[in-house]
Amino acid sequence: MEVEEVLRRIGFGGAQKRLYILIQTIHYASVSHFIALSFIGFEPQWTCGDKTELDAKCLEYARGDCKPHYLEDVSTIISEWNLLCDKSSLAKLSQSIFFSGAMLGAWLWGTLADRIGRRKIYFTTVVLTAAMGLGYSVAPNYYIFVVFRFLVALSVTGLILSSYVLSIELTGTQGRTKIVMLSNAFYSLCHPLLATQAYLITDWRLFSSVSSLSGLLVLLLWRVIPESPRWLLVNGQQEEARAVLARLASDNGVEMPAGELKKPTDPTSAEPVSVLDLFRGKVIRRRTVILFVTWFANCLVYYALTMSAGELGGNRYVNIALAGLVEIPSYIAGYFLLDSIGRKRLHGVFLTSGGIACLAVACMQWFAELFPTQVRNIGAGVATIGARLGGFFAPIVLLLVGYGVGLPMLVLGSVGTLTGLLSFTLPETLGQPMPETLRELECQKF
């Protein structure tokens, strides 16, 4: 019996829902690192002597005629290390360096997760992310801070990838849309929670330490979270896969279907894979390139909008909280539309409509359905490299405002529209079983 058929009979019940919620609890810590600069890297209001205008302040400060006096009772990396005037771009530069670490992490952990399993990578990166996050929270200077931000990004990307792929591989076709929507909702709800934490903890070092160490609570779930049954089966561990499925069936109150699990017919399915395998076959190569480009566009627009939320005027914390909550309607819409309209058309329409990234991201997570189990984590990793490349350029695009107020939005809208049109060339995955091996995928039309 195919593993997809077993999961269909088991259903999307309480077992998967509980496991999914437990796996996704790590989002709070992971999201904190991605949007940390909105809380710890903003420039508080300041004066220099009796000067209040920016140009006058910077001139006096450059001459050494005065020291900055900060008017807000907050501690940020800007106020602690005086990253002002000609050094003001260093905060945004640190975010670009962060995303360069995320790109490396997507390749590294994506490859390892397909070789040694999703569960091992999940718990390994939980520890590494907490350690590196604590590292940048105690950094003595900007340069050490940037190094640890690079390392925490490298770690947290593996954590996000493994948690998502593990979650989606524990369910059949009937539960995948719910998985996607819940994942995005968790992410968005972390924005107001973190904004509240930042409002209450105004010292950037304490804020970062609390956020980072909170992830270690997930280690209590070591004996609860299982390995992906799909990965176990593809890698020749049939009995272990059956044990996981039997546990899911029991927790859902249904009987485990009788008979042996059908092993992949491809004899190479258990062989080690690498990122190069994503470009050997025509079908997998085409999907990989398109998903790389679409993820680049999604995250370029998304993170540019998120990072600029604190600069809208008014209360910074309220703005960032609303930046997360405003995404919730898109997830509600996606919950009902993804299973009726389909993934491809809905994503293409939303992205083409002008780079409304919150809507596009809501239905973008289906990318994992396009890769076979054999290379699903690597494929997700390469797509995520595109995403982090978009995040890398997001703060740079925002700097274009110096050349024209509307220039950043022109770039974001153009990229979103063109990439949305490209996404229409991808196949629809609604109601389709996920492929298990590369050979199986290459037998498909596109």
Coordinates of N, CA, C and O in Angstrom, one line a residue, residues 293-294 296-302 347-357 360 408-424:
V293 N 12.9 31.8 -8.3 CA 12.5 33.2 -8.8 C 11.3 33.7 -8.0 O 11.3 34.8 -7.5
T294 N 10.3 32.9 -7.9 CA 9.0 33.3 -7.2 C 9.3 33.6 -5.7 O 8.7 34.5 -5.2
F296 N 12.1 34.5 -4.5 CA 12.9 35.7 -4.4 C 12.0 36.9 -4.4 O 12.1 37.9 -3.6
A297 N 11.0 36.9 -5.3 CA 10.1 38.1 -5.4 C 9.2 38.2 -4.2 O 9.0 39.3 -3.7
N298 N 8.7 37.1 -3.7 CA 7.8 37.1 -2.5 C 8.5 37.7 -1.3 O 8.0 38.6 -0.7
C299 N 9.7 37.3 -1.1 CA 10.4 37.7 0.2 C 11.0 39.1 0.0 O 11.2 39.8 1.0
L300 N 11.4 39.5 -1.2 CA 11.9 40.8 -1.5 C 10.8 41.8 -1.1 O 11.0 42.8 -0.4
V301 N 9.6 41.6 -1.6 CA 8.5 42.5 -1.3 C 8.0 42.4 0.2 O 7.9 43.4 0.9
Y302 N 7.9 41.2 0.7 CA 7.4 40.9 2.0 C 8.3 41.6 3.1 O 7.8 42.3 3.9
H347 N -2.1 31.8 -6.4 CA -0.8 32.4 -6.2 C -0.4 33.4 -7.3 O 0.0 34.5 -7.1
G348 N -0.6 33.0 -8.6 CA -0.3 33.9 -9.7 C -1.1 35.1 -9.7 O -0.6 36.2 -9.9
V349 N -2.4 35.0 -9.4 CA -3.3 36.2 -9.4 C -2.9 37.2 -8.3 O -2.7 38.4 -8.5
F350 N -2.6 36.6 -7.1 CA -2.2 37.5 -6.0 C -0.9 38.2 -6.2 O -0.7 39.4 -5.9
L351 N 0.1 37.4 -6.7 CA 1.4 38.0 -6.9 C 1.4 39.0 -8.0 O 2.0 40.1 -8.0
T352 N 0.7 38.7 -9.1 CA 0.6 39.6 -10.3 C -0.1 40.9 -9.9 O 0.1 41.9 -10.5
S353 N -1.0 40.9 -8.9 CA -1.9 42.0 -8.6 C -1.1 43.2 -8.1 O -1.7 44.2 -7.7
G354 N 0.2 43.1 -8.0 CA 1.0 44.3 -7.7 C 1.9 44.1 -6.5 O 2.3 45.1 -5.9
G355 N 2.3 42.8 -6.2 CA 3.3 42.6 -5.2 C 2.7 42.7 -3.8 O 3.4 43.2 -2.9
I356 N 1.4 42.3 -3.6 CA 0.8 42.3 -2.3 C 1.4 41.0 -1.6 O 0.7 40.0 -1.6
A357 N 2.5 41.2 -1.0 CA 3.3 40.0 -0.6 C 2.5 39.2 0.5 O 2.6 37.9 0.5
A360 N 0.4 36.8 -1.3 CA 1.1 35.8 -2.1 C 1.8 34.8 -1.2 O 1.7 33.6 -1.5
P408 N 11.2 52.7 -4.5 CA 11.1 51.3 -3.9 C 9.9 50.6 -4.3 O 9.9 49.4 -4.6
M409 N 8.7 51.3 -4.2 CA 7.5 50.6 -4.6 C 7.4 50.3 -6.0 O 6.8 49.3 -6.4
L410 N 8.0 51.1 -6.9 CA 8.1 50.8 -8.3 C 8.8 49.5 -8.5 O 8.4 48.6 -9.3
V411 N 10.0 49.3 -7.9 CA 10.8 48.1 -8.0 C 10.0 46.9 -7.5 O 9.9 45.8 -8.1
L412 N 9.4 47.0 -6.3 CA 8.7 45.9 -5.7 C 7.5 45.5 -6.5 O 7.2 44.3 -6.7
G413 N 6.7 46.5 -7.0 CA 5.5 46.1 -7.8 C 5.9 45.5 -9.1 O 5.2 44.5 -9.5
S414 N 7.0 45.9 -9.7 CA 7.4 45.3 -11.0 C 7.8 43.9 -10.8 O 7.5 43.0 -11.6
V415 N 8.7 43.7 -9.8 CA 9.2 42.3 -9.5 C 8.0 41.4 -9.2 O 7.9 40.3 -9.7
G416 N 7.1 41.8 -8.4 CA 5.9 41.0 -8.0 C 5.1 40.7 -9.2 O 4.6 39.5 -9.4
T417 N 4.8 41.6 -10.1 CA 3.9 41.4 -11.2 C 4.5 40.4 -12.2 O 3.9 39.5 -12.7
L418 N 5.8 40.6 -12.6 CA 6.5 39.8 -13.5 C 6.6 38.3 -13.0 O 6.4 37.4 -13.8
T419 N 6.9 38.2 -11.7 CA 7.1 36.9 -11.2 C 5.7 36.2 -11.0 O 5.7 34.9 -11.2
G420 N 4.7 36.9 -10.8 CA 3.4 36.3 -10.7 C 3.0 35.7 -12.0 O 2.4 34.6 -12.1
L421 N 3.3 36.4 -13.1 CA 3.0 35.8 -14.4 C 3.8 34.5 -14.7 O 3.3 33.5 -15.2
L422 N 5.1 34.5 -14.2 CA 5.9 33.3 -14.3 C 5.3 32.1 -13.6 O 5.4 31.0 -14.0
S423 N 4.7 32.4 -12.4 CA 4.2 31.3 -11.6 C 3.1 30.5 -12.2 O 2.7 29.4 -11.8
F424 N 2.4 31.2 -13.2 CA 1.3 30.5 -13.9 C 1.8 29.3 -14.7 O 1.0 28.4 -15.1

